[in-house]
Short mmCIF file of C-alpha atoms and ligand atoms in Angstrom, two decimals:
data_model
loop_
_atom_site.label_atom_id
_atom_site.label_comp_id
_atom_site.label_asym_id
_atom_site.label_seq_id
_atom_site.Cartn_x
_atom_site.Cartn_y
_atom_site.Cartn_z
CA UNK A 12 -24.68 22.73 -4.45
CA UNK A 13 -26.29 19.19 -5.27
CA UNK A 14 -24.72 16.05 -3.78
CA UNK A 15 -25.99 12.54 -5.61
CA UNK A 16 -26.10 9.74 -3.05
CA UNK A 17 -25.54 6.62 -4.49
CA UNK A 18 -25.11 4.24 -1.61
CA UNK A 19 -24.53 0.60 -4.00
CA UNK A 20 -24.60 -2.39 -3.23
CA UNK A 21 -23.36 -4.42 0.32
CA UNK A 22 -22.02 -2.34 2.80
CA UNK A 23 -22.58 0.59 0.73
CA UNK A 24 -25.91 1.99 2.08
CA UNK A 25 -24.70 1.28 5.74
CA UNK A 26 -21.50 3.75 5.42
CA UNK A 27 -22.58 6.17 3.05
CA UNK A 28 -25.29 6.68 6.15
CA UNK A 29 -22.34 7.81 8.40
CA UNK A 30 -21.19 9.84 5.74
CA UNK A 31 -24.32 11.26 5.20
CA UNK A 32 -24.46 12.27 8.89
CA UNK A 33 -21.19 13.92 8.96
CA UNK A 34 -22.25 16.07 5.88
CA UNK A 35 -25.72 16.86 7.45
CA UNK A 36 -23.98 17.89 10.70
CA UNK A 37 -21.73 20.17 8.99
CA UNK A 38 -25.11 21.05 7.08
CA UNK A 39 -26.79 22.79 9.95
CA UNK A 40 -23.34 24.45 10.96
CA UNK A 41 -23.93 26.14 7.78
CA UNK A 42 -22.28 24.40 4.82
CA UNK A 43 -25.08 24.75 2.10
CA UNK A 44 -26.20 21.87 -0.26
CA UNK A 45 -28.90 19.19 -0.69
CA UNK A 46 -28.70 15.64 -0.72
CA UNK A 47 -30.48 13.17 -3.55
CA UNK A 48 -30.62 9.75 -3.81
CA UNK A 49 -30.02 7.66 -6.74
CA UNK A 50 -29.51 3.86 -7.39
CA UNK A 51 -25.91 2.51 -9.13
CA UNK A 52 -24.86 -1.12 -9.19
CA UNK A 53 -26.62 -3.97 -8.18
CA UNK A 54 -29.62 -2.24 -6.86
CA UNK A 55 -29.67 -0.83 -9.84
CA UNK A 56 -30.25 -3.91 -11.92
CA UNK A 57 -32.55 -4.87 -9.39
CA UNK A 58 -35.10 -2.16 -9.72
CA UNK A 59 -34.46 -1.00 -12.83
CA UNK A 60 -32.67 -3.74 -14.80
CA UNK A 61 -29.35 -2.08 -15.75
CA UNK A 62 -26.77 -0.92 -13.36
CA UNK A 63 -26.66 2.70 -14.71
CA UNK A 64 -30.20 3.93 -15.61
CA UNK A 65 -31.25 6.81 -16.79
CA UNK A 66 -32.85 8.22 -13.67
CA UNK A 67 -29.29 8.16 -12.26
CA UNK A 68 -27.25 9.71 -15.58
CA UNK A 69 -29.43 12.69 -15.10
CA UNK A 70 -28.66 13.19 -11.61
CA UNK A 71 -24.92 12.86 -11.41
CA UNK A 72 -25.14 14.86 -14.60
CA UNK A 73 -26.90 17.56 -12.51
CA UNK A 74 -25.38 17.48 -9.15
CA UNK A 75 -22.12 18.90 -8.15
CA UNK A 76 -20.35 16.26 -6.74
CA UNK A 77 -21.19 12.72 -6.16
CA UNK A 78 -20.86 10.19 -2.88
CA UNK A 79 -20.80 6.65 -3.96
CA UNK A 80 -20.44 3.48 -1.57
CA UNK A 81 -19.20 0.03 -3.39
CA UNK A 82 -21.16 -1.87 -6.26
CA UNK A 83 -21.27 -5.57 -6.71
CA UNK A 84 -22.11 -8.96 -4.95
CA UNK A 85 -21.70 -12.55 -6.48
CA UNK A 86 -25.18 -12.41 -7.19
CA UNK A 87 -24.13 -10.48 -10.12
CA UNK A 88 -21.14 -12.11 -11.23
CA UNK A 89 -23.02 -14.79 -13.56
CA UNK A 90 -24.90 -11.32 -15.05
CA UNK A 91 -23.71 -10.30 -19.08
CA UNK A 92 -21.33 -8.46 -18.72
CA UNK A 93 -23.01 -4.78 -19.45
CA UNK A 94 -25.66 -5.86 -16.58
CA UNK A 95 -22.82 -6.30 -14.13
CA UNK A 96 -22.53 -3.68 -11.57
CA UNK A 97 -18.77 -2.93 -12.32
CA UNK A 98 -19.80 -1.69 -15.62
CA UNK A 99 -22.13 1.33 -14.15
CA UNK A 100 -18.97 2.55 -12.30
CA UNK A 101 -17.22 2.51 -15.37
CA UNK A 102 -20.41 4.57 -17.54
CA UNK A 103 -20.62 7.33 -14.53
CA UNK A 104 -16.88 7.65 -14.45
CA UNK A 105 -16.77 8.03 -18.53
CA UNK A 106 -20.50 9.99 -18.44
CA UNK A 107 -19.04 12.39 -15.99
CA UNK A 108 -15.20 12.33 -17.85
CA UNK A 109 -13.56 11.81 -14.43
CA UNK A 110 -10.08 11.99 -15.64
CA UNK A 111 -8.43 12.47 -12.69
CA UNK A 112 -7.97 10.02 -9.76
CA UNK A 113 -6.29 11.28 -6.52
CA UNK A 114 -5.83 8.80 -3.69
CA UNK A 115 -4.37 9.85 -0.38
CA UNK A 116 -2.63 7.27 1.73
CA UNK A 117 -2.41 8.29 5.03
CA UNK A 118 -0.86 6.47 7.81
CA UNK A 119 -2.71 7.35 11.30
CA UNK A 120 -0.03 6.56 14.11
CA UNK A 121 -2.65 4.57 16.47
CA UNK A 122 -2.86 2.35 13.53
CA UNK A 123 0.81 1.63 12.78
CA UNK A 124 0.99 -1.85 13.34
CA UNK A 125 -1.68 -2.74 10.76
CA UNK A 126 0.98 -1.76 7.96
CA UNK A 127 3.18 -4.70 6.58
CA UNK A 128 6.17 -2.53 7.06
CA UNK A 129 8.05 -1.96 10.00
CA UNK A 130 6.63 1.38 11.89
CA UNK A 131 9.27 3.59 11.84
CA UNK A 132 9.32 3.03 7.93
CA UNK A 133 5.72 4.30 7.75
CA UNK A 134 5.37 6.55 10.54
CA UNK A 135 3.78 9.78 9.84
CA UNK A 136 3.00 9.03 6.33
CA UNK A 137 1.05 11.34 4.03
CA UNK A 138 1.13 10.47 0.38
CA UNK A 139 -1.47 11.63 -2.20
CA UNK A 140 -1.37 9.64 -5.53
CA UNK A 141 -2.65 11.39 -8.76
CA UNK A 142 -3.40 8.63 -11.39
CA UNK A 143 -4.58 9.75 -15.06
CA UNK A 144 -7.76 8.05 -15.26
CA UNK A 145 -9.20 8.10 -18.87
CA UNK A 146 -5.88 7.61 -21.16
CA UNK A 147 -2.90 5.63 -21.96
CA UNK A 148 -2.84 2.14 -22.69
CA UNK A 149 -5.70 1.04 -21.49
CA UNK A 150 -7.32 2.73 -24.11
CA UNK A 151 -4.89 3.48 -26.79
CA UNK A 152 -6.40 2.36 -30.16
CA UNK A 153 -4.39 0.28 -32.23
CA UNK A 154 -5.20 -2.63 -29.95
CA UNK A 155 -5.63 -6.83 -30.34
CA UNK A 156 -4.78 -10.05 -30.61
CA UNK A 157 -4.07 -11.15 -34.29
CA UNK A 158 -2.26 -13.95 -36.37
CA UNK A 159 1.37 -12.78 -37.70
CA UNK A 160 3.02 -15.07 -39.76
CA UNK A 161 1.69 -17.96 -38.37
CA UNK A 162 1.35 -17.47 -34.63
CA UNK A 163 -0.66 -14.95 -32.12
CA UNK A 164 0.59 -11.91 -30.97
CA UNK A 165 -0.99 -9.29 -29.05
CA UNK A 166 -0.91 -5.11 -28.56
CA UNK A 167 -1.81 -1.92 -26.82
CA UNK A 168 -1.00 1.52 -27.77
CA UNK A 169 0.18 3.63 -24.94
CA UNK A 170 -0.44 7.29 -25.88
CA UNK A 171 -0.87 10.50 -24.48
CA UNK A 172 -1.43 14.07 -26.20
CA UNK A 173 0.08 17.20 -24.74
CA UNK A 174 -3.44 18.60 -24.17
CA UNK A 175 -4.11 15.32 -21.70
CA UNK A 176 -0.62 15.46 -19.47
CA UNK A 177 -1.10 19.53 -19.15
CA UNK A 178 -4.55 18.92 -17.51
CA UNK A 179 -3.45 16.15 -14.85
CA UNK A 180 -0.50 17.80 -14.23
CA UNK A 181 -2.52 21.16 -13.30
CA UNK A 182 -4.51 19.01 -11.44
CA UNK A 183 -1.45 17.59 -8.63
CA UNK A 184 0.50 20.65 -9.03
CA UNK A 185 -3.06 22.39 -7.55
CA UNK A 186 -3.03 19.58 -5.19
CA UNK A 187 0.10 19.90 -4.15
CA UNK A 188 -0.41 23.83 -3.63
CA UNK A 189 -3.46 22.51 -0.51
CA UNK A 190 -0.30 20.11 0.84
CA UNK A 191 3.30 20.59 1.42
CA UNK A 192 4.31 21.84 -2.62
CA UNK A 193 6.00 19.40 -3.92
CA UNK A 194 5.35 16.81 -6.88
CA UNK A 195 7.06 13.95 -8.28
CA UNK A 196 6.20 13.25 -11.41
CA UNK A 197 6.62 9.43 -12.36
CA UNK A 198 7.53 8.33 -16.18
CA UNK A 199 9.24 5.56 -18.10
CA UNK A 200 11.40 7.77 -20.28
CA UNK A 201 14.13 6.45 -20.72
CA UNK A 202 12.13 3.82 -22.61
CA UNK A 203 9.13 5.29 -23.61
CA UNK A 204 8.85 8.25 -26.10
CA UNK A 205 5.47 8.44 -24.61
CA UNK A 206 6.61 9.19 -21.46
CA UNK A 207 8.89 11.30 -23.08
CA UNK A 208 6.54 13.56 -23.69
CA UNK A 209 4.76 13.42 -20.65
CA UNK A 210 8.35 14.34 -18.46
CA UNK A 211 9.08 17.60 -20.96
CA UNK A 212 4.78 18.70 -20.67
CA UNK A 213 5.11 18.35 -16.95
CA UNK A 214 8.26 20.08 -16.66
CA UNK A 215 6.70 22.98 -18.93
CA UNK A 216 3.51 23.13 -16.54
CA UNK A 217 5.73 24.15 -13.87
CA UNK A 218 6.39 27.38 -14.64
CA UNK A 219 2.70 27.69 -14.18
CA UNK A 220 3.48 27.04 -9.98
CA UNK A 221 6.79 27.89 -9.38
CA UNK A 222 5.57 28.06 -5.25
CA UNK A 223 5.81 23.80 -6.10
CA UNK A 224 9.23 21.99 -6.05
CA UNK A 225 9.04 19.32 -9.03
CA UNK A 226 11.10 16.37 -9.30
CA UNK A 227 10.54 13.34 -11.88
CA UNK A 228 11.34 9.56 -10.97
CA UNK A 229 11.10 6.53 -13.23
CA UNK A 230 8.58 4.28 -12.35
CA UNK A 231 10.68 1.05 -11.34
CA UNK A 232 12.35 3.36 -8.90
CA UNK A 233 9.03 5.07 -8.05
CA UNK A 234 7.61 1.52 -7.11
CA UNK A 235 10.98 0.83 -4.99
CA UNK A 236 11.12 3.70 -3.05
CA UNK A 237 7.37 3.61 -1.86
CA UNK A 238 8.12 0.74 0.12
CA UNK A 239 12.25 1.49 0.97
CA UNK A 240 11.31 5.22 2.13
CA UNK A 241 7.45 6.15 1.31
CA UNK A 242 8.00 9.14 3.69
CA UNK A 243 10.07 11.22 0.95
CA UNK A 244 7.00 11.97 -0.99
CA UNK A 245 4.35 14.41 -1.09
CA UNK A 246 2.05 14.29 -4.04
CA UNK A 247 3.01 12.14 -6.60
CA UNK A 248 1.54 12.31 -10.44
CA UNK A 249 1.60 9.79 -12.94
CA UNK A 250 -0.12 8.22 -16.47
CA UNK A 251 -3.25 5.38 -16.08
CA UNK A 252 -1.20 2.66 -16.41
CA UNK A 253 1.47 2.89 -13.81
CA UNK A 254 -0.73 4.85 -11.42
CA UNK A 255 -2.95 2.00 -11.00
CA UNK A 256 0.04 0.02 -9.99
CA UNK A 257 0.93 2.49 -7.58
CA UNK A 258 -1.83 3.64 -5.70
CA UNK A 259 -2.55 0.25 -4.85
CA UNK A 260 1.27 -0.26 -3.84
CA UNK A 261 0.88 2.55 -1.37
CA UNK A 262 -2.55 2.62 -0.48
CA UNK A 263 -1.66 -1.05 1.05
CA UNK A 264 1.39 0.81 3.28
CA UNK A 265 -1.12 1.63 5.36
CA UNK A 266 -2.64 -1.89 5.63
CA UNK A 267 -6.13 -0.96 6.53
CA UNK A 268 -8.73 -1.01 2.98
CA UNK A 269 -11.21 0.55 5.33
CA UNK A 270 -9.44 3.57 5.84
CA UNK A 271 -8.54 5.04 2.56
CA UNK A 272 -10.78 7.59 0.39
CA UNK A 273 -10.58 8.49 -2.83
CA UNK A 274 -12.15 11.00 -5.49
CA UNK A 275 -12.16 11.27 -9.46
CA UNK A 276 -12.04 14.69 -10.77
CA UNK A 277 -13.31 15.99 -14.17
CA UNK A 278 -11.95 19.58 -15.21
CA UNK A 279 -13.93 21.40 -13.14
CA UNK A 280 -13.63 20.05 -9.92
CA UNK A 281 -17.01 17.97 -10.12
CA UNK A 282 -16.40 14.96 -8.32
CA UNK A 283 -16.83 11.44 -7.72
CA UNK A 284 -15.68 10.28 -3.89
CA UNK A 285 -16.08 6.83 -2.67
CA UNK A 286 -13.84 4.52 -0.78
CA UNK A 287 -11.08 2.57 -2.24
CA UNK A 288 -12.73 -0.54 -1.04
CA UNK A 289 -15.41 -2.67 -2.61
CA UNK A 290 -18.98 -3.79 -1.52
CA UNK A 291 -17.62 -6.56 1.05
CA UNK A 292 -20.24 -8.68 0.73
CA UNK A 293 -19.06 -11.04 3.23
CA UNK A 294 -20.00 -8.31 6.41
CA UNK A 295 -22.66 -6.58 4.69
CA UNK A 296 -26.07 -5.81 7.40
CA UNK A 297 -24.05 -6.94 10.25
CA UNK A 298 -23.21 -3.45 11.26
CA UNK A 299 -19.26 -4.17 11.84
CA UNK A 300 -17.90 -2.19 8.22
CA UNK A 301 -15.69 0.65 8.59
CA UNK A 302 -17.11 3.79 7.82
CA UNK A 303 -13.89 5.85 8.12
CA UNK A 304 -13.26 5.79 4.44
CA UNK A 305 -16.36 7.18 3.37
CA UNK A 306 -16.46 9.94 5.87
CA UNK A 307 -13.13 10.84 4.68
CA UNK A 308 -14.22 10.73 1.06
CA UNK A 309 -16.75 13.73 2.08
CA UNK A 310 -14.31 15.38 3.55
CA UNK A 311 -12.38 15.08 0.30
CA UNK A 312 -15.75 16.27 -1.62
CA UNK A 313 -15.37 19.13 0.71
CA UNK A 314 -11.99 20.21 -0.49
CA UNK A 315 -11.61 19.79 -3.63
CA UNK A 316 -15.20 20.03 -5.13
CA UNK A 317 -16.28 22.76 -2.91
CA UNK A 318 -13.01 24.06 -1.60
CA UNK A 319 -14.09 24.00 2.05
CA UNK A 320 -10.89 23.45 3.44
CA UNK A 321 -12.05 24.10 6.98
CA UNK A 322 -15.06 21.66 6.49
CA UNK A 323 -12.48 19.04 5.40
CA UNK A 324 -9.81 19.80 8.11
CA UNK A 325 -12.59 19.49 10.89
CA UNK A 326 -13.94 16.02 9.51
CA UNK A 327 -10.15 14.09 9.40
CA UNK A 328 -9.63 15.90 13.03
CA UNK A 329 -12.40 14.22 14.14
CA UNK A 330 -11.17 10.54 12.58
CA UNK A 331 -7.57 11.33 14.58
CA UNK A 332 -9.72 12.25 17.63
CA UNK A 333 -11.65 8.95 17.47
CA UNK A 334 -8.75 7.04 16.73
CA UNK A 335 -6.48 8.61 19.51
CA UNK A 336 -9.83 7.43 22.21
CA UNK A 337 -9.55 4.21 21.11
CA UNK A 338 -12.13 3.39 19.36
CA UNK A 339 -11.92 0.70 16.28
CA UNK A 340 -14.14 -1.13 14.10
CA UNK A 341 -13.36 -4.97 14.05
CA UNK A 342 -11.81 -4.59 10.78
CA UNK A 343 -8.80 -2.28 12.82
CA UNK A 344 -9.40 -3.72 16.32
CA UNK A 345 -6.50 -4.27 18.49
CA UNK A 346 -6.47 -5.63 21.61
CA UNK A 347 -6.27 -2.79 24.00
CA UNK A 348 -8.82 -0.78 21.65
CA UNK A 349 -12.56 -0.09 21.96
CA UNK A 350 -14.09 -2.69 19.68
CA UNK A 351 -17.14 -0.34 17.90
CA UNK A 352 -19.93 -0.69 15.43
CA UNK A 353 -20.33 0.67 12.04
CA UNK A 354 -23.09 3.01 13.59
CA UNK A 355 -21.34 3.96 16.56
CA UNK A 356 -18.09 4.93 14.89
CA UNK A 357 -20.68 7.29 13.07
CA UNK A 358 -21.75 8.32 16.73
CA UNK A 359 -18.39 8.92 18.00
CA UNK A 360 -17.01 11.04 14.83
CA UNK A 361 -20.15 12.94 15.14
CA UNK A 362 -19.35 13.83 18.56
CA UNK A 363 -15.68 15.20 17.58
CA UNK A 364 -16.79 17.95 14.81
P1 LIG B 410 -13.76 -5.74 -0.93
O1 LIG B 410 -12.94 -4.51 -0.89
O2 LIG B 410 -15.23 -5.58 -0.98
O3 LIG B 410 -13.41 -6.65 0.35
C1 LIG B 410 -12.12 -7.17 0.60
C2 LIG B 410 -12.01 -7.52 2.10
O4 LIG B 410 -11.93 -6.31 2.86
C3 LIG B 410 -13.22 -8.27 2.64
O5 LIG B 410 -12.79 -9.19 3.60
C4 LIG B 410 -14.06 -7.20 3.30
O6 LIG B 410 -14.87 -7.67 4.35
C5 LIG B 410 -13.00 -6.23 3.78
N1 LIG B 410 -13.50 -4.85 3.77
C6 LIG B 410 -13.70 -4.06 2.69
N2 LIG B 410 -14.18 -2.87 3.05
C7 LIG B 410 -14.30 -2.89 4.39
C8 LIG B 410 -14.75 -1.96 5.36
N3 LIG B 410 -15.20 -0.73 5.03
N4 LIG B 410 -14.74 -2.33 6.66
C9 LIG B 410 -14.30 -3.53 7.04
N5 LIG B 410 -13.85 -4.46 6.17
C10 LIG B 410 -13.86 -4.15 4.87
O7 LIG B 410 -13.24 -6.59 -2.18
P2 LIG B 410 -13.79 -7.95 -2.81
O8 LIG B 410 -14.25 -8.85 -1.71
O9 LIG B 410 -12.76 -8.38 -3.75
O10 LIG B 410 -15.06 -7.52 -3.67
C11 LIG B 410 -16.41 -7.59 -3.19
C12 LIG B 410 -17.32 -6.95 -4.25
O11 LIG B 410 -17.01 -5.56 -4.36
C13 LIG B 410 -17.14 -7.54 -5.65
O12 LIG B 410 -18.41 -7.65 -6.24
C14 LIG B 410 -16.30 -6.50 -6.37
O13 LIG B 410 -16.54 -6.49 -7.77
C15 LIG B 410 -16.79 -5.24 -5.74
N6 LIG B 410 -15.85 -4.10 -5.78
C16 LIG B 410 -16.40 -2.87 -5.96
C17 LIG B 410 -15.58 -1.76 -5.95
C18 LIG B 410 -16.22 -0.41 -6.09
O14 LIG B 410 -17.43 -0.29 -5.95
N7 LIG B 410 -15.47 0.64 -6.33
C19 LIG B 410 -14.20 -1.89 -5.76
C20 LIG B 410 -13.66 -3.16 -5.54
C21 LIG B 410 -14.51 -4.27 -5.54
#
């Protein structure tokens, strides 16, 4: 198995390091792959003037999964808009057809106060969101902004073939098979034929796992009950458009950006893992970032890409271990807690696998 390292821009080459630790330890316990290096993002453009060369399209086309940190910085920002480094996540996501997005929110009890919502509301929870990532709306063709009779209007197409829902939904029912079997499936349809469609495809892809316990839930409710009672779901599956909405809705239940990991999955498990956070240019080389989310991106690389579930299940141990001694980076620092670098919370997970 090949893993491309792409470590960004920012904090990105200081916790992808950690990560790359954790992988190497579980390396010489016997876990076989091999580790390259590639540049995305802003040090991209930097060496090689364009923030997805070809060096790199060839090695995430090659490898078997890929660990990515954050792109971007505002030295960028005044960039055209195909130099930016935002626009080399978007070519490796579409290179590698990454279609599906899954984004676990996990609430860790030691860290219950750092939600906006009142502890026993999040206690304990353990949601996984699976977002569509390469349809709907955002890029449904008819789309514009034109003159009708005399003033502007403008429109998106939100569509979605049978072939498209089957494959996401295989993907969270399979998900949901590795957590506690059931799905939700989230829709519009009492508005949307689109979503129409995507409630009666679902429903027929569950014959396919009848070991998983489906339910469906429109999305204005779905929103709702994330923050009323986020505890009543499992996984939870839903189109581009409203899964964007709600990933971010939940992943913020937790309240701590440097926590959360996420992957993008194409049809055969090859995978892209980063965290959920960006480049956080504001910390970068100080060594006080968060590496938490990264490590738990490889231990999502571990499970789904390579389906290494003990691999996995030993790496997020580890995290509760740490957490449970007390140790925090600033970012999750309490008073009461271990205050700990970015390198020493690599140290101290290290020392729990
Ligand atoms: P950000 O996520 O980088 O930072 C938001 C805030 O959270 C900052 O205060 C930052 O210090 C803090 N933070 C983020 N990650 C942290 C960590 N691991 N540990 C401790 N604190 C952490 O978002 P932003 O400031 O809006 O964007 C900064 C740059 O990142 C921009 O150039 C943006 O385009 C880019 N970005 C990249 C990605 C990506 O690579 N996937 C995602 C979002 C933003």
């Amino acid at each position: 198995m090949k893993i491309a390292i792409l470590a960004g821009d920012g904090i990105g080459p200081e916790i992808v390091a950690q990560a790359v630790r954790v992988l190497e330890a579980l390396r010489s316990d016997g876990l076989k792959f091999e580790l390259e290096p590639g540049l995305l993002g802003g040090c991209a453009v930097d060496a090689a003037g364009e923030p997805f060369p070809e060096a790199t399209r060839r090695l995430v086309t090659d490898a078997d999964a890929v660990m990515l940190g954050a792109v971007g910085g505002p030295q960028y920002d005044t960039l055209p808009r195909e130099q930016r480094p935002e626009q080399g996540l978007l070519s490796i996501r579409k290179t590698l057809n990454l279609f599906a997005n899954l984004r676990p929110a996990v609430l860790y009890p030691e860290l219950a106060n750092a939600s906006t919502l009142k502890p026993e509301v999040v206690m304990g929870l353990d949601i996984l969101i699976v977002r569509e990532l390469t349809g709907d709306i955002y890029f449904g063709e008819p789309r514009g902004i034109e003159q009708r009779r005399g003033q502007r209007v403008g429109y998106n197409t939100m569509i979605y073939s049978e072939a498209e829902i089957r494959r996401i939904a295989r993907v969270a029912f399979k998900a949901a098979r590795k957590r506690n079997r059931r799905l939700c499936s989230v829709d519009k349809m009492n508005v949307l034929e689109c979503t129409q469609l995507w409630r009666d495809v679902v429903t027929e892809t569950a014959k396919d796992y009848p070991d998983v316990e489906l339910s469906h839930m429109l999305v204005d409710n779905a929103a709702m009950q994330l923050v009323r009672n986020p505890r009543q779901f499992d996984v939870v599956v839903t189109g581009n458009m409203f899964g964007d909405i709600l990933s971010d809705e939940a992943s913020m239940l937790t309240g701590s950006i440097g926590m959360l990991p996420s992957a993008s999955l194409d049809d055969r498990n090859k995978g892209l893992y980063e965290p959920i956070h960006g480049s956080a240019p504001d910390i970068a080389g100080k060594d006080v970032a968060n590496p938490l989310a990264t490590i738990l991106s490889a231990a999502m690389m571990l499970r789904y890409t390579f389906d290494e579930e003990a691999g996995a299940c030993r790496i997020e141990s580890a995290v509760k271990k740490v957490l449970a001694s007390g140790y925090r980076t600033p970012d999750i620092y309490e008073p009461g807690t271990k205050k700990i670098g970015t390198v020493a919370m690599g140290d101290a997970i290290l020392a729990n696998i």
